[in-house]
CSV table of C-alpha atoms in Angstrom, one decimal:
chain,number,residue,atom,x,y,z
A,13,MET,CA,-25.0,-36.1,2.4
A,14,LYS,CA,-21.4,-37.0,2.6
A,15,GLN,CA,-19.9,-37.6,6.0
A,16,TYR,CA,-16.7,-35.6,6.7
A,17,LYS,CA,-13.9,-36.7,9.0
A,18,ALA,CA,-12.9,-33.1,9.9
A,19,TYR,CA,-14.0,-29.5,9.5
A,20,PHE,CA,-11.9,-26.4,8.8
A,21,ILE,CA,-13.9,-23.5,10.2
A,22,ASP,CA,-13.4,-19.8,9.5
A,23,LEU,CA,-13.9,-17.4,12.3
A,24,ASP,CA,-14.7,-13.8,11.2
A,25,GLY,CA,-18.1,-13.7,9.5
A,26,THR,CA,-18.6,-17.4,10.2
A,27,MET,CA,-18.3,-17.7,14.0
A,28,TYR,CA,-18.5,-14.1,15.0
A,29,ARG,CA,-18.8,-10.5,13.7
A,30,GLY,CA,-16.7,-8.2,15.8
A,31,LYS,CA,-17.6,-8.9,19.4
A,32,ASP,CA,-20.8,-10.8,18.6
A,33,PRO,CA,-21.2,-14.5,18.0
A,34,ILE,CA,-23.2,-15.3,14.8
A,35,PRO,CA,-26.4,-17.2,15.6
A,36,GLY,CA,-26.0,-20.9,14.9
A,37,ALA,CA,-22.2,-20.8,15.3
A,38,ALA,CA,-22.0,-22.2,18.8
A,39,GLU,CA,-24.8,-24.8,18.0
A,40,PHE,CA,-22.9,-25.9,14.9
A,41,VAL,CA,-19.6,-26.4,16.7
A,42,LYS,CA,-21.3,-28.2,19.6
A,43,PHE,CA,-23.0,-30.5,17.1
A,44,VAL,CA,-19.7,-31.3,15.4
A,45,GLN,CA,-18.0,-31.8,18.8
A,46,GLY,CA,-20.9,-34.1,19.9
A,47,GLN,CA,-20.2,-36.3,16.9
A,48,SER,CA,-16.5,-36.5,17.9
A,49,ILE,CA,-15.5,-35.0,14.5
A,50,PRO,CA,-12.3,-33.1,14.8
A,51,PHE,CA,-12.3,-29.4,13.7
A,52,ILE,CA,-9.7,-26.7,13.2
A,53,TYR,CA,-10.4,-23.0,13.2
A,54,LEU,CA,-8.6,-21.5,10.3
A,55,THR,CA,-8.2,-17.8,10.4
A,56,ASN,CA,-6.3,-15.2,8.4
A,57,ASN,CA,-6.2,-13.0,11.4
A,58,SER,CA,-2.6,-12.8,12.5
A,59,SER,CA,-3.0,-10.5,15.4
A,60,ALA,CA,-3.8,-12.8,18.3
A,61,LYS,CA,-2.2,-15.9,19.8
A,62,PRO,CA,-4.2,-19.2,19.5
A,63,GLU,CA,-5.0,-19.2,23.2
A,64,GLN,CA,-6.4,-15.7,23.0
A,65,VAL,CA,-8.6,-16.6,20.0
A,66,ALA,CA,-9.8,-19.7,21.9
A,67,LYS,CA,-10.7,-17.6,24.9
A,68,LYS,CA,-12.6,-15.1,22.7
A,69,LEU,CA,-14.6,-18.0,21.3
A,70,ASN,CA,-15.2,-19.6,24.7
A,71,ASP,CA,-16.4,-16.2,26.0
A,72,MET,CA,-19.1,-16.3,23.2
A,73,GLY,CA,-20.1,-19.9,24.2
A,74,ILE,CA,-18.3,-21.5,21.3
A,75,PRO,CA,-16.1,-24.5,22.2
A,76,ALA,CA,-12.4,-24.1,21.3
A,77,THR,CA,-8.9,-24.8,22.6
A,78,GLY,CA,-5.7,-23.1,21.6
A,79,ASP,CA,-4.7,-26.3,19.8
A,80,GLN,CA,-7.8,-26.1,17.6
A,81,VAL,CA,-6.9,-22.6,16.4
A,82,PHE,CA,-4.6,-22.3,13.3
A,83,THR,CA,-3.8,-18.7,12.5
A,84,SER,CA,-2.0,-17.3,9.5
A,85,SER,CA,0.7,-16.3,11.9
A,86,LEU,CA,1.3,-19.9,12.8
A,87,ALA,CA,1.2,-20.9,9.2
A,88,THR,CA,3.7,-18.1,8.3
A,89,ALA,CA,6.1,-19.1,11.1
A,90,LYS,CA,6.0,-22.7,10.0
A,91,TYR,CA,6.5,-21.7,6.4
A,92,VAL,CA,9.6,-19.7,7.3
A,93,SER,CA,10.9,-22.8,9.2
A,94,SER,CA,10.4,-24.9,6.2
A,95,ILE,CA,12.8,-22.7,4.2
A,96,LYS,CA,15.2,-21.7,7.0
A,97,THR,CA,15.5,-22.6,10.6
A,98,GLN,CA,16.5,-19.8,13.1
A,99,ALA,CA,15.9,-17.2,10.4
A,100,LYS,CA,16.5,-13.5,11.0
A,101,VAL,CA,13.1,-11.8,10.5
A,102,TYR,CA,12.1,-8.1,10.3
A,103,VAL,CA,8.5,-8.2,11.5
A,104,ILE,CA,5.6,-5.8,11.1
A,105,GLY,CA,2.7,-7.2,13.0
A,106,GLU,CA,1.0,-7.7,16.3
A,107,GLU,CA,1.4,-10.0,19.2
A,108,GLY,CA,0.2,-13.2,17.5
A,109,LEU,CA,2.8,-12.9,14.7
A,110,TYR,CA,5.8,-12.1,17.0
A,111,ASP,CA,4.8,-14.9,19.3
A,112,ALA,CA,4.4,-17.5,16.5
A,113,LEU,CA,7.8,-16.6,14.9
A,114,GLU,CA,9.6,-16.7,18.3
A,115,LYS,CA,8.1,-20.1,19.2
A,116,GLU,CA,9.4,-21.4,15.9
A,117,GLY,CA,12.9,-20.2,16.8
A,118,HIS,CA,13.2,-17.2,14.5
A,119,GLU,CA,14.9,-14.0,15.6
A,120,ALA,CA,13.4,-10.6,15.2
A,121,VAL,CA,16.0,-8.1,13.9
A,122,ASP,CA,15.9,-4.5,12.6
A,123,HIS,CA,18.6,-4.9,10.0
A,124,GLY,CA,20.1,-7.7,7.9
A,125,ALA,CA,16.9,-9.8,7.9
A,126,ASP,CA,16.5,-12.9,5.8
A,127,TYR,CA,12.8,-12.3,5.6
A,128,VAL,CA,10.5,-9.4,6.0
A,129,ILE,CA,7.3,-10.7,7.5
A,130,ILE,CA,4.2,-8.5,7.4
A,131,GLY,CA,0.9,-9.1,9.3
A,132,ILE,CA,-1.9,-6.7,10.2
A,133,ASP,CA,-0.5,-4.0,12.5
A,134,ARG,CA,-2.9,-1.4,13.9
A,135,ASN,CA,0.2,0.5,15.1
A,136,ILE,CA,1.7,0.7,11.6
A,137,SER,CA,4.1,3.6,11.1
A,138,TYR,CA,6.2,5.1,8.4
A,139,GLU,CA,9.4,4.0,10.2
A,140,LYS,CA,8.2,0.4,10.3
A,141,LEU,CA,7.4,0.5,6.6
A,142,ALA,CA,10.7,2.2,5.9
A,143,LYS,CA,12.7,-0.5,7.7
A,144,ALA,CA,10.8,-3.2,5.9
A,145,CYS,CA,11.7,-1.6,2.5
A,146,LEU,CA,15.3,-1.2,3.5
A,147,ASN,CA,15.5,-4.8,4.5
A,148,VAL,CA,13.9,-6.0,1.2
A,149,ARG,CA,16.2,-3.8,-0.8
A,150,ASN,CA,19.0,-5.3,1.1
A,151,GLY,CA,18.0,-8.8,0.0
A,152,ALA,CA,15.3,-10.0,2.4
A,153,LYS,CA,12.4,-12.0,0.9
A,154,LEU,CA,9.0,-10.5,1.5
A,155,ILE,CA,6.4,-12.8,3.1
A,156,SER,CA,2.9,-11.7,4.2
A,157,THR,CA,0.5,-13.6,6.5
A,158,ASN,CA,-2.4,-12.9,4.2
A,159,LYS,CA,-3.6,-10.8,1.3
A,160,ASP,CA,-7.1,-9.7,2.6
A,161,ALA,CA,-7.5,-6.2,1.2
A,162,ALA,CA,-10.1,-5.2,3.8
A,163,ILE,CA,-11.4,-6.4,7.1
A,164,PRO,CA,-15.0,-6.1,8.3
A,165,THR,CA,-15.4,-4.1,11.5
A,166,ASP,CA,-18.2,-2.3,13.4
A,167,ARG,CA,-17.1,0.9,11.6
A,168,GLY,CA,-17.1,-0.7,8.1
A,169,MET,CA,-14.4,-2.2,5.9
A,170,LEU,CA,-11.0,-1.2,7.2
A,171,PRO,CA,-7.6,-1.8,5.6
A,172,GLY,CA,-6.5,-5.4,5.7
A,173,ASN,CA,-3.0,-6.9,5.7
A,174,GLY,CA,-3.0,-7.2,1.9
A,175,ALA,CA,-3.4,-3.4,1.7
A,176,LEU,CA,-0.6,-2.8,4.2
A,177,THR,CA,1.7,-5.2,2.5
A,178,SER,CA,1.2,-3.3,-0.8
A,179,VAL,CA,3.3,-0.4,0.6
A,180,VAL,CA,6.4,-2.5,0.7
A,181,ALA,CA,5.5,-4.4,-2.5
A,182,VAL,CA,4.9,-1.2,-4.5
A,183,SER,CA,7.8,0.7,-3.0
A,184,THR,CA,10.4,-2.1,-3.6
A,185,GLY,CA,8.9,-3.9,-6.6
A,186,ALA,CA,9.2,-7.2,-4.6
A,187,LYS,CA,6.4,-9.7,-5.1
A,188,PRO,CA,5.2,-10.9,-1.7
A,189,ILE,CA,4.6,-14.6,-0.8
A,190,PHE,CA,1.2,-14.8,0.8
A,191,VAL,CA,0.6,-17.6,3.3
A,192,GLY,CA,-3.0,-17.4,4.5
A,193,LYS,CA,-6.3,-18.4,2.8
A,194,PRO,CA,-6.8,-18.7,-0.2
A,195,GLU,CA,-3.1,-19.6,-0.7
A,196,ALA,CA,-2.1,-23.3,-0.8
A,197,ILE,CA,0.5,-22.8,2.0
A,198,ALA,CA,-1.9,-22.4,4.9
A,199,MET,CA,-4.3,-25.1,3.6
A,200,GLU,CA,-1.5,-27.7,3.2
A,201,GLN,CA,-0.3,-27.0,6.7
A,202,ALA,CA,-3.8,-27.3,8.1
A,203,LEU,CA,-4.3,-30.7,6.3
A,204,ASP,CA,-0.9,-31.8,7.7
A,205,LYS,CA,-2.0,-30.7,11.2
A,206,ALA,CA,-5.2,-32.6,10.9
A,207,GLY,CA,-3.5,-35.7,9.4
A,208,LEU,CA,-6.3,-36.1,6.9
A,209,GLU,CA,-6.8,-36.3,3.2
A,210,LYS,CA,-8.4,-33.4,1.5
A,211,LYS,CA,-11.4,-35.5,0.4
A,212,ASP,CA,-12.4,-36.0,4.0
A,213,VAL,CA,-12.4,-32.4,5.1
A,214,LEU,CA,-15.1,-29.7,4.7
A,215,MET,CA,-14.1,-26.1,4.6
A,216,VAL,CA,-16.7,-23.8,6.2
A,217,GLY,CA,-16.6,-20.0,5.7
A,218,ASP,CA,-18.3,-16.8,4.6
A,219,ASN,CA,-15.7,-15.2,2.4
A,220,TYR,CA,-15.7,-16.5,-1.1
A,221,GLU,CA,-12.4,-15.0,-2.1
A,222,THR,CA,-10.5,-16.4,0.9
A,223,ASP,CA,-12.3,-19.3,2.6
A,224,ILE,CA,-14.2,-20.9,-0.3
A,225,LEU,CA,-11.5,-20.4,-2.9
A,226,ALA,CA,-8.9,-21.8,-0.4
A,227,GLY,CA,-11.0,-24.9,0.0
A,228,ILE,CA,-11.8,-25.3,-3.7
A,229,ASN,CA,-8.2,-24.7,-4.8
A,230,ALA,CA,-6.9,-27.2,-2.2
A,231,GLY,CA,-9.5,-29.8,-3.4
A,232,LEU,CA,-11.7,-29.7,-0.3
A,233,ASP,CA,-15.5,-29.6,-0.3
A,234,THR,CA,-16.8,-26.3,0.8
A,235,LEU,CA,-19.8,-24.9,2.7
A,236,MET,CA,-20.4,-21.2,2.2
A,237,VAL,CA,-22.6,-19.3,4.7
A,238,GLU,CA,-24.1,-15.9,4.0
A,239,THR,CA,-23.4,-14.5,7.5
A,240,GLY,CA,-20.3,-12.5,6.6
A,241,VAL,CA,-18.6,-10.8,3.6
A,242,THR,CA,-19.9,-12.6,0.5
A,243,SER,CA,-23.5,-12.9,-0.6
A,244,PHE,CA,-24.8,-15.7,-2.8
A,245,LYS,CA,-25.7,-13.0,-5.3
A,246,ASP,CA,-22.0,-11.9,-5.4
A,247,ILE,CA,-21.0,-15.3,-6.7
A,248,GLN,CA,-23.9,-16.1,-9.0
A,249,TYR,CA,-21.7,-16.0,-12.1
A,250,SER,CA,-18.6,-17.5,-10.5
A,251,VAL,CA,-17.4,-20.6,-12.3
A,252,LYS,CA,-16.1,-22.3,-9.1
A,253,GLN,CA,-19.1,-22.8,-6.8
A,254,PRO,CA,-19.1,-23.9,-3.2
A,255,THR,CA,-20.2,-27.5,-2.6
A,256,TYR,CA,-22.9,-26.2,-0.3
A,257,LYS,CA,-24.5,-22.8,0.1
A,258,MET,CA,-26.5,-22.1,3.3
A,259,LYS,CA,-27.9,-19.0,4.7
A,260,ASP,CA,-26.5,-19.8,8.1
A,261,LEU,CA,-25.2,-22.7,10.1
A,262,TYR,CA,-28.6,-23.5,11.5
A,263,GLU,CA,-29.5,-24.6,8.0
A,264,TRP,CA,-26.6,-27.2,8.1
A,265,LEU,CA,-27.9,-28.6,11.4
A,266,LYS,CA,-31.5,-28.8,10.1
A,267,ARG,CA,-30.5,-30.6,6.8
B,2,MET,CA,21.4,24.9,-29.4
B,3,LYS,CA,17.7,25.9,-29.0
B,4,GLN,CA,17.0,28.9,-26.8
B,5,TYR,CA,14.3,28.3,-24.2
B,6,LYS,CA,12.0,30.9,-22.8
B,7,ALA,CA,11.6,29.1,-19.4
B,8,TYR,CA,13.0,26.2,-17.4
B,9,PHE,CA,11.1,23.7,-15.3
B,10,ILE,CA,13.6,22.5,-12.7
B,11,ASP,CA,13.2,19.4,-10.5
B,12,LEU,CA,14.6,19.6,-7.0
B,13,ASP,CA,15.4,16.2,-5.4
B,14,GLY,CA,18.4,14.7,-7.3
B,15,THR,CA,18.7,17.7,-9.5
B,16,MET,CA,19.2,20.6,-7.1
B,17,TYR,CA,20.0,18.7,-3.9
B,18,ARG,CA,20.3,15.3,-2.4
B,19,GLY,CA,19.0,15.2,1.1
B,20,LYS,CA,20.6,18.2,2.9
B,21,ASP,CA,23.4,18.7,0.3
B,22,PRO,CA,23.3,20.8,-2.8
B,23,ILE,CA,24.4,19.1,-6.0
B,24,PRO,CA,27.5,20.5,-7.5
B,25,GLY,CA,26.6,22.7,-10.5
B,26,ALA,CA,23.0,23.3,-9.3
B,27,ALA,CA,23.5,26.8,-7.9
B,28,GLU,CA,25.7,27.8,-10.8
B,29,PHE,CA,23.1,26.6,-13.3
B,30,VAL,CA,20.3,28.5,-11.7
B,31,LYS,CA,22.4,31.7,-11.3
B,32,PHE,CA,23.3,31.4,-15.0
B,33,VAL,CA,19.6,31.1,-16.0
B,34,GLN,CA,18.7,33.9,-13.7
B,35,GLY,CA,21.5,36.1,-15.2
B,36,GLN,CA,19.9,35.6,-18.6
B,37,SER,CA,16.6,36.8,-17.2
B,38,ILE,CA,15.0,33.5,-18.3
B,39,PRO,CA,12.1,32.6,-16.0
B,40,PHE,CA,12.2,29.3,-14.1
B,41,ILE,CA,9.9,27.2,-11.9
B,42,TYR,CA,10.9,24.5,-9.5
B,43,LEU,CA,8.6,21.6,-10.1
B,44,THR,CA,8.6,19.1,-7.3
B,45,ASN,CA,6.6,16.0,-6.4
B,46,ASN,CA,7.4,16.5,-2.8
B,47,SER,CA,4.2,17.6,-1.2
B,48,SER,CA,5.4,17.9,2.4
B,49,ALA,CA,6.6,21.5,2.6
B,50,LYS,CA,5.2,24.9,1.8
B,51,PRO,CA,6.7,26.8,-1.2
B,52,GLU,CA,8.3,29.3,1.1
B,53,GLN,CA,9.9,26.5,3.1
B,54,VAL,CA,11.3,24.9,-0.1
B,55,ALA,CA,12.6,28.3,-1.3
B,56,LYS,CA,14.3,28.8,2.1
B,57,LYS,CA,15.9,25.4,1.9
B,58,LEU,CA,17.3,26.3,-1.6
B,59,ASN,CA,18.5,29.7,-0.4
B,60,ASP,CA,20.3,28.1,2.5
B,61,MET,CA,22.2,26.0,-0.1
B,62,GLY,CA,23.1,29.1,-2.1
B,63,ILE,CA,20.5,28.4,-4.8
B,64,PRO,CA,18.3,31.3,-5.8
B,65,ALA,CA,14.6,30.8,-5.3
B,66,THR,CA,11.4,32.5,-4.1
B,67,GLY,CA,8.2,30.9,-2.9
B,68,ASP,CA,6.5,32.0,-6.1
B,69,GLN,CA,9.0,30.0,-8.1
B,70,VAL,CA,8.2,26.8,-6.3
B,71,PHE,CA,5.4,24.7,-7.6
B,72,THR,CA,4.8,21.6,-5.5
B,73,SER,CA,2.5,18.6,-6.2
B,74,SER,CA,0.4,19.9,-3.2
B,75,LEU,CA,-0.3,23.2,-5.0
B,76,ALA,CA,-1.1,21.3,-8.2
B,77,THR,CA,-3.4,19.0,-6.3
B,78,ALA,CA,-5.2,21.8,-4.5
B,79,LYS,CA,-5.7,23.7,-7.8
B,80,TYR,CA,-6.9,20.5,-9.4
B,81,VAL,CA,-9.5,20.0,-6.8
B,82,SER,CA,-10.6,23.6,-7.2
B,83,SER,CA,-11.0,22.9,-11.0
B,84,ILE,CA,-13.6,20.2,-10.2
B,85,LYS,CA,-15.2,21.7,-7.1
B,86,THR,CA,-14.8,24.9,-5.1
B,87,GLN,CA,-14.9,24.7,-1.3
B,88,ALA,CA,-14.7,21.0,-1.4
B,89,LYS,CA,-14.7,18.8,1.7
B,90,VAL,CA,-11.5,16.9,1.8
B,91,TYR,CA,-10.1,14.1,4.0
B,92,VAL,CA,-6.4,14.6,4.0
B,93,ILE,CA,-3.4,12.4,4.7
B,94,GLY,CA,-0.3,14.4,4.3
B,95,GLU,CA,2.1,16.9,5.8
B,96,GLU,CA,2.0,20.7,6.3
B,97,GLY,CA,2.5,21.6,2.6
B,98,LEU,CA,-0.6,19.7,1.6
B,99,TYR,CA,-2.9,21.0,4.3
B,100,ASP,CA,-1.7,24.5,3.6
B,101,ALA,CA,-2.2,24.3,-0.1
B,102,LEU,CA,-5.7,22.9,0.3
B,103,GLU,CA,-6.7,25.5,2.9
B,104,LYS,CA,-5.4,28.4,0.7
B,105,GLU,CA,-7.6,27.1,-2.1
B,106,GLY,CA,-10.6,27.3,0.2
B,107,HIS,CA,-11.1,23.6,0.8
B,108,GLU,CA,-12.2,22.3,4.1
B,109,ALA,CA,-10.5,19.4,5.9
B,110,VAL,CA,-13.1,17.0,7.3
B,111,ASP,CA,-13.0,13.6,9.0
B,112,HIS,CA,-16.2,12.2,7.6
B,113,GLY,CA,-18.4,12.9,4.5
B,114,ALA,CA,-15.5,14.1,2.3
B,115,ASP,CA,-15.9,14.8,-1.4
B,116,TYR,CA,-12.3,13.8,-1.9
B,117,VAL,CA,-9.7,11.8,-0.1
B,118,ILE,CA,-6.4,13.5,-0.8
B,119,ILE,CA,-3.1,11.6,-0.1
B,120,GLY,CA,0.4,13.0,0.1
B,121,ILE,CA,3.5,11.7,1.8
B,122,ASP,CA,3.0,11.5,5.5
B,123,ARG,CA,5.8,10.4,7.7
B,124,ASN,CA,3.3,10.2,10.6
B,125,ILE,CA,1.0,7.8,8.7
B,126,SER,CA,-1.1,5.7,11.0
B,127,TYR,CA,-3.6,2.9,10.7
B,128,GLU,CA,-6.4,5.2,11.9
B,129,LYS,CA,-5.6,7.7,9.1
B,130,LEU,CA,-5.6,5.0,6.5
B,131,ALA,CA,-8.8,3.6,8.0
B,132,LYS,CA,-10.6,7.0,7.7
B,133,ALA,CA,-9.4,7.4,4.2
B,134,CYS,CA,-10.8,4.0,3.3
B,135,LEU,CA,-14.2,4.7,5.0
B,136,ASN,CA,-14.5,8.0,3.1
B,137,VAL,CA,-13.7,6.4,-0.2
B,138,ARG,CA,-16.2,3.6,0.5
B,139,ASN,CA,-18.7,6.4,1.3
B,140,GLY,CA,-18.3,7.9,-2.1
B,141,ALA,CA,-15.2,10.2,-1.9
B,142,LYS,CA,-13.0,10.3,-5.0
B,143,LEU,CA,-9.4,9.3,-4.3
B,144,ILE,CA,-6.7,11.8,-5.4
B,145,SER,CA,-3.0,11.5,-4.7
B,146,THR,CA,-0.3,14.2,-5.0
B,147,ASN,CA,2.1,11.8,-6.8
B,148,LYS,CA,2.8,8.2,-7.5
B,149,ASP,CA,6.5,8.0,-6.6
B,150,ALA,CA,7.0,4.5,-5.2
B,151,ALA,CA,10.2,5.3,-3.4
B,152,ILE,CA,12.1,8.4,-2.3
B,153,PRO,CA,15.9,8.7,-2.1
B,154,THR,CA,17.2,9.5,1.4
B,155,ASP,CA,20.4,9.3,3.3
B,156,ARG,CA,19.3,5.9,4.6
B,157,GLY,CA,18.4,4.5,1.1
B,158,MET,CA,15.1,4.4,-0.8
B,159,LEU,CA,12.2,4.8,1.5
B,160,PRO,CA,8.4,4.5,0.8
B,161,GLY,CA,7.1,7.2,-1.4
B,162,ASN,CA,3.6,8.5,-1.7
B,163,GLY,CA,2.6,6.2,-4.4
B,164,ALA,CA,3.4,3.3,-2.1
B,165,LEU,CA,1.3,4.8,0.8
B,166,THR,CA,-1.6,5.6,-1.6
B,167,SER,CA,-1.7,1.9,-2.6
B,168,VAL,CA,-3.1,1.0,0.8
B,169,VAL,CA,-6.3,2.9,0.1
B,170,ALA,CA,-6.3,1.9,-3.5
B,171,VAL,CA,-5.9,-1.8,-2.8
B,172,SER,CA,-8.2,-1.8,0.2
B,173,THR,CA,-11.1,-0.1,-1.5
B,174,GLY,CA,-10.5,-1.0,-5.2
B,175,ALA,CA,-10.6,2.7,-6.0
B,176,LYS,CA,-8.3,3.9,-8.8
B,177,PRO,CA,-6.4,7.0,-7.6
B,178,ILE,CA,-6.1,10.2,-9.7
B,179,PHE,CA,-2.4,11.1,-9.5
B,180,VAL,CA,-1.5,14.8,-10.0
B,181,GLY,CA,2.3,15.2,-9.9
B,182,LYS,CA,5.0,14.3,-12.4
B,183,PRO,CA,4.8,12.4,-14.8
B,184,GLU,CA,1.0,13.1,-14.9
B,185,ALA,CA,-0.4,15.7,-17.3
B,186,ILE,CA,-2.2,17.6,-14.6
B,187,ALA,CA,0.8,19.1,-12.8
B,188,MET,CA,2.6,19.8,-16.1
B,189,GLU,CA,-0.4,21.6,-17.6
B,190,GLN,CA,-0.8,23.8,-14.5
B,191,ALA,CA,2.9,24.6,-14.5
B,192,LEU,CA,2.6,25.7,-18.2
B,193,ASP,CA,-0.4,27.8,-17.3
B,194,LYS,CA,1.5,29.4,-14.4
B,195,ALA,CA,4.4,30.2,-16.7
B,196,GLY,CA,2.1,31.5,-19.4
B,197,LEU,CA,4.2,29.8,-22.0
B,198,GLU,CA,3.9,27.3,-24.8
B,199,LYS,CA,5.3,23.9,-24.3
B,200,LYS,CA,7.8,24.2,-27.2
B,201,ASP,CA,9.5,27.1,-25.3
B,202,VAL,CA,10.1,25.2,-22.1
B,203,LEU,CA,12.9,22.9,-21.1
B,204,MET,CA,12.2,20.4,-18.3
B,205,VAL,CA,15.3,19.6,-16.3
B,206,GLY,CA,15.5,16.6,-14.0
B,207,ASP,CA,17.2,13.4,-12.8
B,208,ASN,CA,14.4,11.0,-12.6
B,209,TYR,CA,13.4,9.4,-15.9
B,210,GLU,CA,10.1,8.0,-14.7
B,211,THR,CA,8.9,11.3,-13.2
B,212,ASP,CA,10.7,14.3,-14.6
B,213,ILE,CA,11.7,13.2,-18.0
B,214,LEU,CA,8.5,11.3,-18.9
B,215,ALA,CA,6.5,14.2,-17.5
B,216,GLY,CA,8.3,16.5,-20.0
B,217,ILE,CA,8.2,14.1,-22.9
B,218,ASN,CA,4.5,13.3,-22.4
B,219,ALA,CA,3.6,17.0,-22.1
B,220,GLY,CA,5.5,17.8,-25.3
B,221,LEU,CA,8.5,19.6,-23.7
B,222,ASP,CA,12.1,19.3,-24.5
B,223,THR,CA,14.0,17.6,-21.6
B,224,LEU,CA,17.4,17.6,-20.1
B,225,MET,CA,18.3,14.6,-18.0
B,226,VAL,CA,21.1,14.8,-15.5
B,227,GLU,CA,22.8,11.8,-13.9
B,228,THR,CA,23.0,13.3,-10.4
B,229,GLY,CA,20.0,11.5,-8.9
B,230,VAL,CA,17.8,8.4,-9.4
B,231,THR,CA,18.2,7.4,-13.0
B,232,SER,CA,21.5,6.5,-14.8
B,233,PHE,CA,21.9,6.8,-18.5
B,234,LYS,CA,22.4,3.0,-18.5
B,235,ASP,CA,19.0,2.6,-17.0
B,236,ILE,CA,17.4,4.1,-20.0
B,237,GLN,CA,19.6,2.9,-22.8
B,238,TYR,CA,16.8,0.8,-24.3
B,239,SER,CA,14.0,3.2,-23.5
B,240,VAL,CA,12.1,4.3,-26.7
B,241,LYS,CA,11.4,7.8,-25.4
B,242,GLN,CA,14.8,9.5,-24.9
B,243,PRO,CA,15.5,12.9,-23.3
B,244,THR,CA,16.3,15.7,-25.6
B,245,TYR,CA,19.7,16.2,-23.8
B,246,LYS,CA,21.6,13.9,-21.5
B,247,MET,CA,24.3,15.4,-19.3
B,248,LYS,CA,26.3,14.1,-16.5
B,249,ASP,CA,25.6,17.2,-14.4
B,250,LEU,CA,24.5,20.8,-14.8
B,251,TYR,CA,28.1,22.0,-15.2
B,252,GLU,CA,28.0,20.3,-18.5
B,253,TRP,CA,25.1,22.4,-19.6
B,254,LEU,CA,26.9,25.6,-18.7
B,255,LYS,CA,30.0,24.5,-20.6
B,256,ARG,CA,28.2,23.5,-23.7
């Protein structure tokens, strides 16, 4: 089997489900770490800061540092910087998104924004959506951290950021620019961050529509595990297949 | 000019804008009333009860009784009754929607709903949207009072119910049944209520996409006024044209 120089690893459904680590996840990361192969956690979750995500992983016994976590919020903040430095942004989102934008030097404003940036916000309100629409109608470009329609939780599938973003898209007619998986923007940034060529990287994830298509579209090899959203049956007729399909990450270690 | 036996009259942009009556509106309604021609106010706004809407009109000097107001909430509640009596409904909406559903004998529930009903809700929250999604994923049908993407306010165009509904539609993949203008459901119910044939009714409104298309699609003659959302220029290339186009309702009185 091909040797990879780096791994991009999804979190939700691959490393953990809600508050519980997925069996094999810690063992897999420790194995990769033991071989001194670099890895980056690549998550569409925009709500937390990298250090918070790393702590959550550590608390589950999974090795991680803040530097190894690349969220859709970081990718979005960097994407905005690539178009405009010190941009004025109207933000709907949680701590991770505000923090990433601030660290990139962008200024959160209520009116006169250059960009409206939307990430998951469990405190969404009509007023927040109204201000987003007014800014877009006033000329702000609409950018969204990720287009996940639903997110898996203990209670079932709840609205994801793609669903929240649709309020502003439908109301204004603006077409959002999505940053996170499966879009090219986040993948290119992650490859930049790793300083590696795509042929040398394996993308590991559970969600065919986000993780696996992100990898395939960016030209990476992909490993799909069946511990999260997508089952192998779901993709039996898909034209684009993952490079590897494994029930869980134990299977990768035993190969 | 053809004599009509009844008028269907839109409210927002036709009778008033925000808190202000539109010049000519009161005169128009008083003229119709003076000729003893019945009229029904047909509004996609689901937030208020008919009596509240009538009071708002009266306060502006425009004649109206609760019986003459037919909201998308009433149409939605009656539509649900036509499929199932005493249905269990999970509701996102304001007072007008809750009231209409209760008066039709439907029961608001948090879980195990037969229908998820969405109307404009200026107190929308993630939790409300989450429960709507869970009910839909659990088998509830998705019904929405109206699909207006945006509503005109003093502050500009803010998110309408069609935009809020998209959260649940996008997240679950369910296709909503829309009730209000321009859909056939509300128009058929209004014709039923009036006890008249469509050839005898004139639909009066400012919004081409809702009022005028509702009338045209239902086979009614239409009068479009330029006091609200749509300008005549907006529709200059539209294949389906209103029967009459007038700058305001004074023009109708002077004809």
